[in-house]
């Protein structure tokens, strides 16, 4: 007679079946969710790639010019994931000057555009040179008889500069016009480095090459104070005179407003908006609701009736440029913005190899009849600068005219690359020159010694292991580096002298790292003409004998992933590359960034792979 199985024998099988069923249910749910997500993404891609409805333009309305972030000539690289997730803070952190200028110029000739409205609350700055370029377009717009209205809760110094071109300026009753003037202040680290026992070895040529001063001094040298005061005062003179002319204010009114701000506020019981109205800086004080009603009354209401009838400058550009008839002949526009670094670099920095390849590709384009190089750079690696210059010279040799357009800054290495051009244009407020070279190498042997860390060893020659941060720099190595710096400086002088039909001796008298404005550079013969990007493009076309042509932006091609991302986001995606130290510093909180940036960014030069660690860069050449 068979015996019954004990309950203990059957229980594990039942338990295992129960667990298996639960696990299968979880797997089914997981797979279903994954499939649903895949289908959703696929549907999103298909919808995105479908033809989009073109923006519409009313028969009569305004062009809304609402720049956000910093004005730039080239967008910085943004990680694809940030693009896809729509990181609005990063995506709206920059506005292309070229887009603003083109939109304004198109609108000036468009009968459908009756008014231009400047909404300036989100403009973070960009430098007086870029503001001037936009101002020229605004002047052209006003010359057609159309009006410009500026609106903002408050106006920063750079926001107000653009607002001054308006026929009417509206300010919120709780707002202010925050004018302060230009300044150039830096941190100096000599005492701190001594306390840390860091030994900075500095090699330079030029009385005014003040890039290295923060590591050798506790304050600005007399030479640095002299030339920085000169160009700052010149640029501030442009700012004040332009505003006083546009606003019909007496000469000196802007400086009086700033220098007597406390007394003026006292008379108005601390009401800064009322002071701005009283001094003629603004025309009317209006709340947001009052501004909106005023604009509706002047321009007309939109379909909903809640706002004034307008088209954004981005939608307007898309609409206009989609209808332009193409031309076979092209004038190439290549932007060189940021620090010059050896190797491949993303947009926002200038990679020597990256820019060189773009120039080679441009030469192979048979439709490319002329080239405009837009430079906005304070320099960087001397070697990378020479790599770029050689490719520009080869472009000239190939029969393609090269015209340089200097933006806010084209100094040091940024000036070096302009020496291979048929013609050089600068804006009157461009910061340029700074023709000088330096080397920088810190050693930590004293710091390590305090920690009980010592370095010892053997080498086959006097220079074996000499260039190490944990060892004192031998006199022979110091001599080698100094001679290399002098050699690069003499090479720099020779390039400039040849390009400017001068002699190295004459160039030396205006070089030595000294900074000049575009106006002064024109007087000194360092540039050929004063003007803006469109002027340089027209000059390039003249050199090539072109009357009808397209302007083609030359840029690094997108990877397939980036191209797909561009379609998904509907925006411009920069080509990928290394993330710059500047970009990393920008990720820091604002309060910490202002202390870290002056120390970290100069030191980052040592990681830019310059073969000789010799640099042509101007640290203080930042557009105010």
Short mmCIF file of N, CA and C in Angstrom, two decimals, residues 166-265:
data_model
loop_
_atom_site.label_atom_id
_atom_site.label_comp_id
_atom_site.label_asym_id
_atom_site.label_seq_id
_atom_site.Cartn_x
_atom_site.Cartn_y
_atom_site.Cartn_z
N UNK A 166 15.60 103.20 -29.14
CA UNK A 166 14.15 103.21 -29.33
C UNK A 166 13.60 104.63 -29.37
N UNK A 167 12.47 104.77 -30.06
CA UNK A 167 11.76 106.05 -30.05
C UNK A 167 11.14 106.32 -28.68
N UNK A 168 10.69 105.22 -28.02
CA UNK A 168 10.11 105.34 -26.70
C UNK A 168 10.64 104.23 -25.80
N UNK A 169 10.94 104.59 -24.56
CA UNK A 169 11.43 103.62 -23.58
C UNK A 169 10.46 103.58 -22.41
N UNK A 170 9.91 102.38 -22.14
CA UNK A 170 8.99 102.20 -21.01
C UNK A 170 9.73 101.46 -19.89
N UNK A 171 9.51 101.91 -18.67
CA UNK A 171 10.13 101.30 -17.49
C UNK A 171 9.06 101.05 -16.44
N UNK A 172 9.15 99.93 -15.74
CA UNK A 172 8.19 99.62 -14.68
C UNK A 172 8.38 100.61 -13.52
N UNK A 173 7.31 101.05 -12.87
CA UNK A 173 7.43 102.02 -11.77
C UNK A 173 8.29 101.53 -10.61
N UNK A 174 8.51 100.21 -10.50
CA UNK A 174 9.39 99.69 -9.46
C UNK A 174 10.75 99.29 -10.02
N UNK A 175 11.03 99.69 -11.24
CA UNK A 175 12.29 99.32 -11.88
C UNK A 175 13.39 100.35 -11.70
N UNK A 176 14.50 100.13 -12.41
CA UNK A 176 15.64 101.03 -12.33
C UNK A 176 16.44 100.96 -13.61
N UNK A 177 17.24 101.99 -13.87
CA UNK A 177 18.22 101.97 -14.95
C UNK A 177 19.59 101.89 -14.27
N UNK A 178 20.18 100.70 -14.29
CA UNK A 178 21.38 100.42 -13.49
C UNK A 178 22.64 100.68 -14.30
N UNK A 179 23.05 101.95 -14.36
CA UNK A 179 24.28 102.33 -15.03
C UNK A 179 25.40 102.46 -13.98
N UNK A 180 26.57 101.91 -14.30
CA UNK A 180 27.69 101.94 -13.34
C UNK A 180 29.01 102.35 -13.96
N UNK A 181 29.15 102.22 -15.28
CA UNK A 181 30.44 102.47 -15.91
C UNK A 181 31.19 101.17 -16.14
N UNK A 182 32.34 101.25 -16.80
CA UNK A 182 33.16 100.08 -17.10
C UNK A 182 34.30 99.96 -16.10
N UNK A 183 34.68 98.75 -15.80
CA UNK A 183 35.80 98.51 -14.91
C UNK A 183 36.50 97.22 -15.27
N UNK A 184 37.75 97.09 -14.87
CA UNK A 184 38.54 95.87 -15.08
C UNK A 184 39.26 95.56 -13.78
N UNK A 185 38.71 94.64 -13.03
CA UNK A 185 39.27 94.27 -11.73
C UNK A 185 39.59 92.78 -11.72
N UNK A 186 40.70 92.42 -11.07
CA UNK A 186 41.14 91.03 -11.03
C UNK A 186 41.62 90.68 -9.63
N UNK A 187 41.67 89.39 -9.35
CA UNK A 187 42.30 88.93 -8.12
C UNK A 187 43.79 88.71 -8.37
N UNK A 188 44.60 89.03 -7.38
CA UNK A 188 46.04 88.83 -7.46
C UNK A 188 46.46 87.85 -6.36
N UNK A 189 47.31 86.88 -6.71
CA UNK A 189 47.52 85.72 -5.87
C UNK A 189 48.93 85.59 -5.30
N UNK A 190 49.79 86.59 -5.45
CA UNK A 190 51.19 86.42 -5.05
C UNK A 190 51.31 86.00 -3.59
N UNK A 191 50.67 86.72 -2.69
CA UNK A 191 50.79 86.39 -1.26
C UNK A 191 50.20 85.03 -0.96
N UNK A 192 49.07 84.71 -1.58
CA UNK A 192 48.45 83.41 -1.35
C UNK A 192 49.36 82.29 -1.84
N UNK A 193 49.99 82.49 -3.00
CA UNK A 193 50.89 81.47 -3.52
C UNK A 193 52.11 81.29 -2.64
N UNK A 194 52.59 82.40 -2.06
CA UNK A 194 53.73 82.31 -1.13
C UNK A 194 53.36 81.50 0.11
N UNK A 195 52.13 81.72 0.62
CA UNK A 195 51.68 80.97 1.79
C UNK A 195 51.53 79.49 1.47
N UNK A 196 51.14 79.20 0.22
CA UNK A 196 50.99 77.81 -0.21
C UNK A 196 52.30 77.22 -0.70
N UNK A 197 53.34 78.05 -0.75
CA UNK A 197 54.67 77.64 -1.21
C UNK A 197 54.65 77.14 -2.66
N UNK A 198 53.79 77.76 -3.47
CA UNK A 198 53.74 77.44 -4.89
C UNK A 198 54.68 78.39 -5.62
N UNK A 199 55.57 77.84 -6.42
CA UNK A 199 56.57 78.63 -7.12
C UNK A 199 56.16 78.78 -8.58
N UNK A 200 55.66 79.96 -8.95
CA UNK A 200 55.26 80.21 -10.34
C UNK A 200 56.43 80.76 -11.14
N UNK A 201 56.79 80.03 -12.20
CA UNK A 201 57.84 80.49 -13.10
C UNK A 201 57.18 81.17 -14.29
N UNK A 202 57.49 82.43 -14.48
CA UNK A 202 56.84 83.24 -15.51
C UNK A 202 57.88 83.67 -16.53
N UNK A 203 57.53 83.51 -17.80
CA UNK A 203 58.41 83.91 -18.91
C UNK A 203 57.57 84.75 -19.86
N UNK A 204 58.02 85.93 -20.19
CA UNK A 204 57.22 86.79 -21.05
C UNK A 204 58.11 87.77 -21.80
N UNK A 205 57.51 88.36 -22.83
CA UNK A 205 58.14 89.44 -23.58
C UNK A 205 57.09 90.54 -23.70
N UNK A 206 57.44 91.75 -23.37
CA UNK A 206 56.51 92.86 -23.51
C UNK A 206 56.17 93.49 -22.19
N UNK A 207 56.28 94.80 -22.16
CA UNK A 207 56.03 95.56 -20.93
C UNK A 207 54.58 95.44 -20.49
N UNK A 208 53.65 95.28 -21.46
CA UNK A 208 52.23 95.33 -21.15
C UNK A 208 51.55 93.96 -21.11
N UNK A 209 52.32 92.89 -21.20
CA UNK A 209 51.71 91.56 -21.22
C UNK A 209 51.35 91.17 -19.80
N UNK A 210 50.15 91.60 -19.36
CA UNK A 210 49.79 91.50 -17.95
C UNK A 210 48.99 90.24 -17.61
N UNK A 211 48.97 89.27 -18.53
CA UNK A 211 48.28 88.01 -18.23
C UNK A 211 48.85 87.37 -16.97
N UNK A 212 50.18 87.46 -16.79
CA UNK A 212 50.83 86.72 -15.71
C UNK A 212 50.90 87.51 -14.40
N UNK A 213 50.47 88.76 -14.40
CA UNK A 213 50.60 89.58 -13.20
C UNK A 213 49.90 89.02 -11.96
N UNK A 214 48.74 88.38 -12.07
CA UNK A 214 48.10 87.85 -10.87
C UNK A 214 48.97 86.87 -10.08
N UNK A 215 49.97 86.27 -10.73
CA UNK A 215 50.80 85.27 -10.06
C UNK A 215 52.12 85.85 -9.57
N UNK A 216 52.40 87.07 -9.95
CA UNK A 216 53.68 87.68 -9.58
C UNK A 216 53.52 88.94 -8.75
N UNK A 217 52.30 89.43 -8.60
CA UNK A 217 52.06 90.69 -7.92
C UNK A 217 50.83 90.58 -7.02
N UNK A 218 50.70 91.58 -6.15
CA UNK A 218 49.49 91.69 -5.32
C UNK A 218 48.59 92.82 -5.80
N UNK A 219 48.96 93.46 -6.89
CA UNK A 219 48.16 94.54 -7.44
C UNK A 219 48.59 94.84 -8.86
N UNK A 220 47.83 95.66 -9.55
CA UNK A 220 48.07 95.99 -10.94
C UNK A 220 49.33 96.83 -11.09
N UNK A 221 50.13 96.51 -12.09
CA UNK A 221 51.34 97.29 -12.36
C UNK A 221 50.96 98.63 -13.00
N UNK A 222 51.91 99.57 -12.95
CA UNK A 222 51.66 100.89 -13.55
C UNK A 222 51.41 100.76 -15.05
N UNK A 223 52.18 99.88 -15.72
CA UNK A 223 52.01 99.70 -17.16
C UNK A 223 50.62 99.14 -17.47
N UNK A 224 50.20 98.16 -16.69
CA UNK A 224 48.88 97.57 -16.90
C UNK A 224 47.78 98.60 -16.63
N UNK A 225 47.95 99.36 -15.57
CA UNK A 225 46.95 100.38 -15.24
C UNK A 225 46.86 101.42 -16.35
N UNK A 226 47.98 101.77 -16.93
CA UNK A 226 48.01 102.79 -17.98
C UNK A 226 47.21 102.37 -19.21
N UNK A 227 47.54 101.20 -19.77
CA UNK A 227 46.89 100.86 -21.04
C UNK A 227 45.46 100.38 -20.84
N UNK A 228 45.16 99.75 -19.70
CA UNK A 228 43.77 99.35 -19.46
C UNK A 228 42.87 100.56 -19.22
N UNK A 229 43.40 101.56 -18.55
CA UNK A 229 42.63 102.80 -18.35
C UNK A 229 42.32 103.45 -19.68
N UNK A 230 43.28 103.40 -20.60
CA UNK A 230 43.09 104.06 -21.90
C UNK A 230 41.95 103.42 -22.69
N UNK A 231 41.97 102.09 -22.83
CA UNK A 231 40.92 101.48 -23.68
C UNK A 231 39.57 101.45 -22.98
N UNK A 232 39.56 101.31 -21.65
CA UNK A 232 38.30 101.36 -20.93
C UNK A 232 37.62 102.73 -21.07
N UNK A 233 38.42 103.78 -20.92
CA UNK A 233 37.87 105.13 -21.05
C UNK A 233 37.37 105.39 -22.47
N UNK A 234 38.09 104.85 -23.44
CA UNK A 234 37.67 105.05 -24.83
C UNK A 234 36.33 104.37 -25.11
N UNK A 235 36.19 103.13 -24.63
CA UNK A 235 34.93 102.42 -24.84
C UNK A 235 33.79 103.05 -24.05
N UNK A 236 34.06 103.50 -22.83
CA UNK A 236 33.02 104.16 -22.05
C UNK A 236 32.62 105.48 -22.70
N UNK A 237 33.57 106.14 -23.33
CA UNK A 237 33.24 107.36 -24.07
C UNK A 237 32.29 107.09 -25.22
N UNK A 238 32.47 105.96 -25.90
CA UNK A 238 31.55 105.57 -26.97
C UNK A 238 30.17 105.32 -26.38
N UNK A 239 30.11 104.59 -25.26
CA UNK A 239 28.83 104.27 -24.63
C UNK A 239 28.07 105.53 -24.25
N UNK A 240 28.72 106.43 -23.52
CA UNK A 240 28.03 107.62 -23.01
C UNK A 240 27.64 108.57 -24.13
N UNK A 241 28.54 108.77 -25.08
CA UNK A 241 28.23 109.71 -26.16
C UNK A 241 27.09 109.18 -27.03
N UNK A 242 27.05 107.86 -27.25
CA UNK A 242 25.98 107.29 -28.06
C UNK A 242 24.63 107.47 -27.38
N UNK A 243 24.56 107.20 -26.09
CA UNK A 243 23.30 107.34 -25.37
C UNK A 243 22.87 108.81 -25.30
N UNK A 244 23.81 109.69 -25.03
CA UNK A 244 23.47 111.12 -24.93
C UNK A 244 22.97 111.67 -26.26
N UNK A 245 23.53 111.17 -27.36
CA UNK A 245 23.06 111.59 -28.68
C UNK A 245 21.68 111.03 -28.98
N UNK A 246 21.50 109.74 -28.74
CA UNK A 246 20.22 109.10 -29.05
C UNK A 246 19.08 109.62 -28.18
N UNK A 247 19.38 109.99 -26.93
CA UNK A 247 18.35 110.43 -26.00
C UNK A 247 18.27 111.96 -25.91
N UNK A 248 19.05 112.65 -26.72
CA UNK A 248 19.06 114.11 -26.70
C UNK A 248 19.37 114.66 -25.30
N UNK A 249 20.38 114.07 -24.68
CA UNK A 249 20.80 114.50 -23.35
C UNK A 249 22.04 115.38 -23.47
N UNK A 250 22.26 116.28 -22.52
CA UNK A 250 23.46 117.11 -22.57
C UNK A 250 24.71 116.27 -22.38
N UNK A 251 25.81 116.75 -22.91
CA UNK A 251 27.08 116.03 -22.78
C UNK A 251 27.44 115.88 -21.30
N UNK A 252 27.83 114.68 -20.93
CA UNK A 252 28.18 114.42 -19.54
C UNK A 252 27.01 113.98 -18.68
N UNK A 253 25.81 113.87 -19.27
CA UNK A 253 24.62 113.55 -18.48
C UNK A 253 24.70 112.15 -17.87
N UNK A 254 25.25 111.20 -18.61
CA UNK A 254 25.31 109.83 -18.10
C UNK A 254 26.25 109.74 -16.90
N UNK A 255 27.43 110.36 -17.02
CA UNK A 255 28.36 110.34 -15.89
C UNK A 255 27.78 111.08 -14.69
N UNK A 256 27.07 112.17 -14.95
CA UNK A 256 26.42 112.90 -13.85
C UNK A 256 25.38 112.03 -13.15
N UNK A 257 24.62 111.28 -13.93
CA UNK A 257 23.60 110.39 -13.35
C UNK A 257 24.25 109.38 -12.41
N UNK A 258 25.38 108.79 -12.85
CA UNK A 258 26.05 107.77 -12.05
C UNK A 258 26.74 108.37 -10.83
N UNK A 259 27.52 109.42 -11.07
CA UNK A 259 28.34 109.98 -9.99
C UNK A 259 27.50 110.67 -8.91
N UNK A 260 26.28 111.07 -9.26
CA UNK A 260 25.40 111.74 -8.29
C UNK A 260 24.15 110.90 -8.00
N UNK A 261 24.29 109.57 -8.15
CA UNK A 261 23.13 108.70 -8.00
C UNK A 261 22.53 108.78 -6.60
N UNK A 262 23.38 108.82 -5.59
CA UNK A 262 22.86 108.87 -4.22
C UNK A 262 22.08 110.15 -3.95
N UNK A 263 22.63 111.27 -4.44
CA UNK A 263 21.94 112.56 -4.24
C UNK A 263 20.64 112.61 -5.04
N UNK A 264 20.67 112.07 -6.26
CA UNK A 264 19.46 112.06 -7.08
C UNK A 264 18.37 111.21 -6.46
N UNK A 265 18.74 110.05 -5.93
CA UNK A 265 17.75 109.19 -5.28
C UNK A 265 17.17 109.85 -4.03
#
